[in-house]
Every structure is written in structure tokens, then in C-alpha cells.
XYZ file of C-alpha atoms in Angstrom:
356
model
C -0.022 -0.020 0.080
C 2.784 2.336 0.241
C 3.743 2.301 -3.256
C 2.365 5.296 -5.431
C 0.862 3.225 -8.171
C -0.744 1.157 -5.800
C -2.361 4.178 -4.023
C -3.345 5.982 -7.307
C -5.215 2.544 -8.294
C -7.153 2.364 -5.038
C -8.016 5.959 -5.412
C -9.110 5.413 -9.086
C -10.886 2.496 -8.106
C -12.565 4.206 -5.323
C -13.921 7.145 -7.376
C -14.883 4.910 -10.244
C -16.991 2.730 -7.981
C -18.422 5.809 -6.124
C -19.438 7.514 -9.315
C -20.991 4.358 -11.144
C -23.152 3.742 -7.831
C -24.215 7.220 -8.106
C -25.045 7.257 -11.805
C -26.645 3.598 -11.676
C -28.900 4.774 -8.620
C -29.879 8.444 -10.394
C -30.445 6.677 -13.524
C -32.336 4.017 -12.153
C -34.674 6.090 -10.438
C -35.157 8.474 -12.889
C -35.999 5.997 -15.938
C -38.724 4.036 -13.363
C -40.215 7.354 -12.883
C -40.140 8.609 -16.341
C -41.252 4.969 -17.604
C -44.337 4.907 -15.165
C -44.957 8.313 -16.234
C -44.921 7.514 -19.945
C -47.044 4.027 -18.934
C -50.028 6.235 -17.372
C -50.188 8.960 -20.060
C -50.219 6.514 -22.735
C -52.892 4.374 -21.033
C -54.875 7.625 -20.833
C -54.516 8.417 -24.611
C -55.845 4.657 -24.867
C -59.022 5.534 -22.981
C -60.512 8.034 -25.399
C -60.704 10.628 -22.853
C -58.866 13.016 -24.546
C -61.375 12.456 -27.555
C -64.143 12.724 -25.517
C -63.473 16.034 -23.682
C -62.752 17.231 -27.238
C -66.533 16.357 -28.352
C -67.985 17.690 -25.245
C -66.428 21.125 -25.693
C -67.419 21.063 -29.232
C -70.854 20.627 -28.093
C -71.324 22.582 -25.372
C -68.590 25.468 -26.047
C -67.208 25.703 -22.348
C -66.427 23.040 -19.400
C -69.539 23.141 -17.428
C -70.917 19.848 -16.251
C -67.577 18.333 -17.456
C -67.394 15.905 -14.317
C -69.998 13.847 -15.929
C -67.541 12.569 -19.124
C -64.955 12.103 -16.471
C -67.257 10.033 -14.322
C -68.372 7.957 -17.625
C -64.691 7.410 -18.113
C -63.626 6.474 -14.759
C -67.053 3.800 -15.213
C -65.630 2.265 -18.327
C -68.298 3.816 -20.504
C -66.265 6.243 -22.849
C -64.626 3.826 -25.229
C -61.536 2.521 -23.335
C -58.335 1.120 -25.253
C -57.048 -1.973 -24.623
C -55.459 -2.608 -21.453
C -57.128 0.356 -19.460
C -60.076 -0.964 -17.637
C -62.314 0.943 -15.145
C -60.256 0.140 -11.936
C -57.370 1.999 -13.990
C -59.631 5.075 -14.237
C -60.873 5.019 -10.568
C -57.315 4.708 -9.221
C -56.443 7.918 -11.548
C -59.343 9.818 -10.208
C -59.307 8.645 -6.627
C -55.652 7.582 -6.155
C -52.676 10.197 -5.349
C -52.413 12.890 -8.289
C -55.073 11.830 -10.675
C -56.030 13.713 -13.369
C -56.639 17.493 -13.713
C -58.612 19.411 -16.187
C -57.739 23.172 -17.122
C -59.003 25.511 -19.635
C -57.057 27.546 -22.278
C -55.755 29.955 -19.677
C -54.627 27.249 -17.561
C -57.072 27.799 -14.925
C -58.164 24.495 -12.996
C -61.600 23.406 -14.361
C -61.861 19.765 -12.812
C -59.194 18.164 -10.190
C -59.307 14.635 -8.577
C -56.429 15.649 -6.557
C -56.158 18.826 -4.052
C -56.375 21.622 -6.477
C -59.368 23.882 -6.507
C -61.482 25.157 -9.443
C -59.942 28.298 -10.483
C -56.232 27.661 -9.611
C -53.619 27.812 -12.108
C -52.413 24.634 -13.474
C -48.840 23.935 -11.988
C -45.991 23.184 -14.441
C -45.249 19.700 -15.014
C -42.629 17.907 -12.802
C -41.249 14.037 -12.825
C -44.511 12.536 -11.921
C -46.963 14.752 -14.030
C -47.401 15.288 -17.760
C -49.854 18.003 -19.645
C -51.955 16.982 -22.868
C -53.532 19.365 -24.863
C -56.980 18.619 -25.586
C -58.126 19.713 -29.062
C -61.860 20.579 -30.222
C -62.477 21.506 -34.028
C -58.773 22.030 -34.935
C -57.853 24.139 -31.896
C -56.578 23.812 -28.061
C -60.024 23.853 -25.561
C -57.726 23.112 -22.764
C -55.174 20.746 -21.091
C -55.487 17.620 -19.088
C -52.682 17.022 -16.580
C -52.231 13.617 -15.785
C -49.904 12.189 -12.683
C -49.076 8.871 -11.777
C -50.363 7.192 -8.823
C -47.926 5.544 -6.245
C -50.262 2.640 -5.806
C -51.020 1.924 -9.623
C -49.602 -1.523 -10.666
C -48.412 -1.815 -14.382
C -49.040 -4.571 -16.719
C -46.692 -7.536 -16.614
C -45.349 -6.824 -19.930
C -44.338 -3.027 -18.943
C -42.926 -4.258 -15.562
C -40.700 -6.642 -17.462
C -39.673 -3.851 -20.283
C -38.803 -1.594 -16.925
C -36.798 -4.618 -15.570
C -34.957 -5.084 -18.651
C -33.860 -1.375 -18.727
C -32.963 -1.561 -15.182
C -30.737 -4.876 -15.881
C -29.155 -2.963 -18.966
C -28.138 -0.133 -16.761
C -26.650 -2.339 -14.076
C -24.676 -4.335 -16.646
C -23.552 -0.817 -18.192
C -22.493 0.197 -15.047
C -20.396 -2.694 -13.935
C -18.724 -2.726 -17.425
C -17.927 0.969 -16.994
C -16.553 0.510 -13.442
C -14.286 -2.325 -14.956
C -13.003 -0.295 -17.401
C -12.851 2.734 -15.202
C -10.511 0.514 -12.727
C -8.085 -0.903 -15.391
C -7.942 2.559 -16.948
C -7.104 4.122 -13.526
C -4.491 1.299 -12.877
C -3.091 1.958 -16.275
C -2.588 5.491 -15.645
C -1.119 5.029 -12.028
C 1.481 2.919 -13.630
C 2.194 4.984 -16.389
C 2.583 7.523 -13.727
C 4.768 5.701 -11.193
C 7.333 3.700 -13.582
C 9.081 7.140 -14.721
C 9.212 8.384 -10.898
C 10.510 4.856 -9.808
C 13.278 5.483 -12.849
C 14.309 8.535 -11.048
C 14.344 6.928 -8.000
C 16.869 4.466 -9.124
C 19.037 6.716 -10.856
C 19.200 9.231 -7.644
C 20.672 6.239 -5.616
C 22.652 5.239 -8.293
C 24.112 9.014 -8.503
C 24.634 8.883 -4.489
C 26.767 5.706 -5.097
C 28.794 7.890 -7.511
C 27.767 6.568 -10.903
C 27.433 9.716 -12.453
C 27.096 8.152 -16.087
C 23.583 6.910 -14.979
C 20.317 8.476 -17.093
C 16.773 7.989 -17.278
C 14.680 7.917 -20.566
C 12.384 10.727 -21.022
C 8.749 9.715 -21.232
C 6.724 10.984 -23.938
C 4.585 13.893 -23.028
C 1.599 12.257 -24.768
C 1.603 9.536 -21.945
C 2.707 11.231 -19.040
C 2.009 14.801 -17.825
C 4.446 17.909 -19.157
C 5.772 17.883 -15.382
C 7.020 14.493 -15.112
C 8.716 14.762 -18.674
C 10.529 17.974 -17.864
C 11.751 16.326 -14.401
C 13.441 13.708 -16.249
C 15.094 16.013 -18.575
C 16.120 18.154 -15.618
C 17.358 15.046 -13.908
C 19.608 14.072 -16.686
C 21.047 18.033 -17.191
C 21.921 17.672 -13.477
C 23.492 13.982 -14.057
C 25.509 15.530 -17.088
C 26.679 18.504 -15.157
C 27.664 16.291 -12.119
C 29.500 13.908 -14.370
C 31.452 16.866 -15.941
C 32.309 18.262 -12.464
C 33.517 15.123 -11.058
C 35.736 14.649 -14.420
C 37.232 18.138 -13.949
C 37.892 17.330 -10.293
C 39.814 14.106 -11.443
C 41.788 15.966 -14.110
C 42.502 18.703 -11.703
C 43.867 16.322 -8.625
C 45.822 14.234 -11.440
C 47.133 18.227 -12.461
C 47.780 18.758 -8.722
C 49.731 15.622 -8.494
C 51.728 16.128 -11.150
C 52.723 19.865 -10.253
C 53.329 18.788 -6.809
C 55.538 15.926 -7.500
C 58.203 17.820 -9.511
C 59.475 20.382 -6.993
C 58.961 17.366 -4.024
C 61.541 15.314 -6.182
C 63.805 18.067 -6.564
C 64.091 18.673 -2.954
C 63.935 15.142 -1.800
C 67.095 14.391 -4.306
C 68.765 17.208 -3.391
C 68.801 16.754 0.392
C 69.543 12.940 -0.205
C 72.561 14.048 -2.409
C 73.772 16.297 0.458
C 73.183 13.628 3.196
C 75.154 11.083 0.986
C 78.075 13.791 0.430
C 77.262 13.929 -3.534
C 76.506 17.645 -3.449
C 78.200 19.826 -0.785
C 76.230 21.390 2.193
C 76.841 25.284 0.577
C 74.362 28.281 0.158
C 73.865 27.647 -3.358
C 72.228 23.990 -2.864
C 70.300 25.603 0.021
C 68.900 28.185 -2.298
C 67.855 25.743 -5.169
C 65.785 23.538 -2.487
C 64.589 26.718 -0.896
C 63.379 28.109 -4.576
C 61.551 24.771 -4.801
C 59.756 25.244 -1.300
C 58.552 28.549 -2.875
C 57.127 26.626 -5.807
C 55.199 24.446 -3.221
C 54.052 27.287 -1.235
C 52.600 28.733 -4.303
C 50.730 25.173 -5.009
C 49.559 25.211 -1.828
C 48.250 28.738 -1.848
C 46.714 28.115 -5.344
C 44.748 25.146 -4.161
C 43.873 27.085 -0.870
C 42.139 29.656 -3.359
C 40.756 26.948 -5.448
C 38.927 25.609 -2.397
C 37.654 28.912 -1.304
C 36.228 29.635 -4.663
C 34.251 26.424 -4.880
C 32.862 27.496 -1.217
C 31.829 30.432 -2.445
C 34.227 32.439 -0.169
C 36.964 33.906 -2.539
C 36.903 37.828 -2.361
C 38.296 39.213 -5.572
C 40.172 42.569 -5.154
C 39.267 44.359 -8.088
C 41.644 46.733 -9.619
C 42.889 48.687 -12.557
C 45.795 46.572 -14.255
C 47.752 47.542 -17.355
C 47.319 44.411 -19.936
C 51.117 44.738 -20.563
C 52.059 44.270 -17.008
C 50.085 41.114 -16.960
C 51.563 39.897 -20.317
C 55.397 40.501 -19.368
C 55.644 38.631 -16.342
C 54.220 35.369 -17.823
C 56.387 35.700 -20.880
C 59.232 36.038 -18.520
C 58.525 32.566 -16.849
C 58.893 30.693 -20.395
C 61.617 32.800 -21.966
C 64.490 30.883 -20.801
C 62.732 27.537 -21.924
C 61.853 28.600 -25.029
C 65.455 29.810 -25.722
C 66.608 26.543 -24.665
C 64.620 25.055 -27.902
C 65.972 27.747 -29.880
C 62.602 29.779 -29.829
C 62.764 33.749 -29.148
C 59.804 34.542 -27.156
C 58.743 38.483 -27.301
C 56.047 40.368 -26.222
C 54.097 42.804 -28.938
C 51.512 44.860 -26.841
C 49.588 47.746 -28.824
C 50.076 50.776 -27.072
C 47.225 52.807 -25.524
C 45.594 49.830 -24.604
C 42.708 50.563 -21.878
C 43.320 49.327 -18.479
C 41.354 46.379 -17.277
C 39.499 45.847 -14.141
C 40.485 42.576 -12.872
C 42.279 40.819 -9.750
């Protein structure tokens, strides 16, 4: 459970299952409600009540006495369609909600529920549907029906609703499994580059500066992870270069220290063996080599201070010729020994340089 990909996979799985359950419950509830509403509306249309109301309005010109038509429908004498019996209409009339008749201005004319005559017909909700009543090609009023809670649907309707609910459950299971599998894949894709970075960091900590990590495709992982892998490789390359420079510097320092030490050691051994006399000239030679060692040690100290960020530069104006001439003087004898004449050619009027 401590691994990142495991935690991400569990988080994806929990989120997917929670989303599927919520969607399944809401969809099941909405489908059941909408189907029951559709069933009630279709049954009302099959009773012929809308046609009877339309004929009544055409004959009378208003809705006065329309209760008789609705009572006849409840009694089953208005020409009910197949699958609609008197019990169905009685359930609609006397059950929860029932039917409500309104005129063209949506004022209630008749209601089997709690609405009083003259009240405004409410807007449709999840359990109600409003059907227009036409008479001679014009709208004569509105019939609002609601699905009574105690009404039993036919066996075929119940079977159809069960099939829809089963389909929703199957779709939820498939979507949940696909979401979990995709979550595990995404978690693995995200965690794999991080694991490689962990292995590479441990290798660099052990001194293997040539270790690199493959930079993943930005199409597979986030831009941040790809940039992190690239930055890690840049860091590893910089460390490798710094380590190589350090090794070269140590080798050069060892070489530079070996020469004056060998001279001092050789001269002292020769004096002890009586090969060289103990005179001022030999002591001066040894002293000169110790000065060389002292300069090398000072250089190492300045280098250490520079790497530690503690080196203070004493910036001052310097003539370029004053820098070049001493360096040329150091190598003039060596060049002359090989038949090379070393000369300094500095153009006059050069501006001074600010340097340490």
C-alpha cells in the first residue's frame, strides 16, 4: 500500500465505483419514474378520454358539467382502449395526483386531487404530464395526469422496465471495470518514470554519474514528469562533468607537486650522501623549490575558497602589458633552450582592465 501506483489505483477504483453507483442509482430512479409517467400517459390516451373531452367542448362550448364525462370514463363507458379498465381510471381519479382539467388559460376546471377550481395549473414535474385537448382543430384546454403511487403496471410493462434496469446495471459494471483498468494503467504510467528517477538518484548517490533516465513521451505522462526527467539528466550530466574536471585537477595537482618534491628530496638525499656539498647554492635551490610548493598550496587554498563561494576578488585597474610581460618572462628561458625567441608585442594605448 505504500507504493504510489497502488495508492493511485485504489483512489481511481474508489472514485470510479462511487461514480458508477451514484449514476446507476440516479439513472434507475429517473428511468423508473419517467417510464411510469409514460405508461400512465399512454394508457390515458388509449382510453379515449381526450377525444371525449374534445367532443364535449365542441358540443357545449365550455367545460360546465364536464364531471359527467370524467365519471363515465371512470366507469368505463367512454370507449376505453385495450389494457385500460375501469379500475385504472378510478385509481387515477381517486389515487395520489389523479387527473386535472384546465381551460386554455390554464385555470383548473376539474381536479381529482387537491387543486381547487380556478387555481392555476402547476407546471409539470417528474411525476406529471400535461396533454393538450383539441376541439375542431384548436386547443380547448389541458389535461394533466400524474402517476399514482399505488398503480400496478402490466406484466409486459414491468418486464420492459426490469430489462432497462438490468441494462443499466450491466452498463455500470462494464464502465466500472473499464474505469478501474484505465486507472491502474494511468497509475502505472505515472509511477514508472518516478521509480526510474529513484533508481537513478540512488546510483548517482553511489558515485555512478553516467546513469541516465529515459525521458517519457509527453503524450503518455504529464509535462511536469517529462520535464523532471530531462532536468534530472541535465543535473547528472553536470555532475559527471564536474567529477571529471575534479579528477583531472587532482591529477594535474599531483603532477605539479611531484616535480618540486622530487627536486627537494633528491637534493637533500644527495647532500646527505655527500654528493652535493652543503653550501648556500644548494640550500638556495631547495628553498626555491619550497617556494614553488608554497605557491601551489596557496593556489589550492584559493581554489577551495572559490568552490566554497568564499573567495573575495580584489578588483583594481591593471595594465595589460603588466600581465603579459611577467608570464612571458617565466617561459623565455625554456623557449630559448629550444631555439625559440619569445617576445611580447602589446599595442600601445590599450585601456586598463579591471581584474584581480
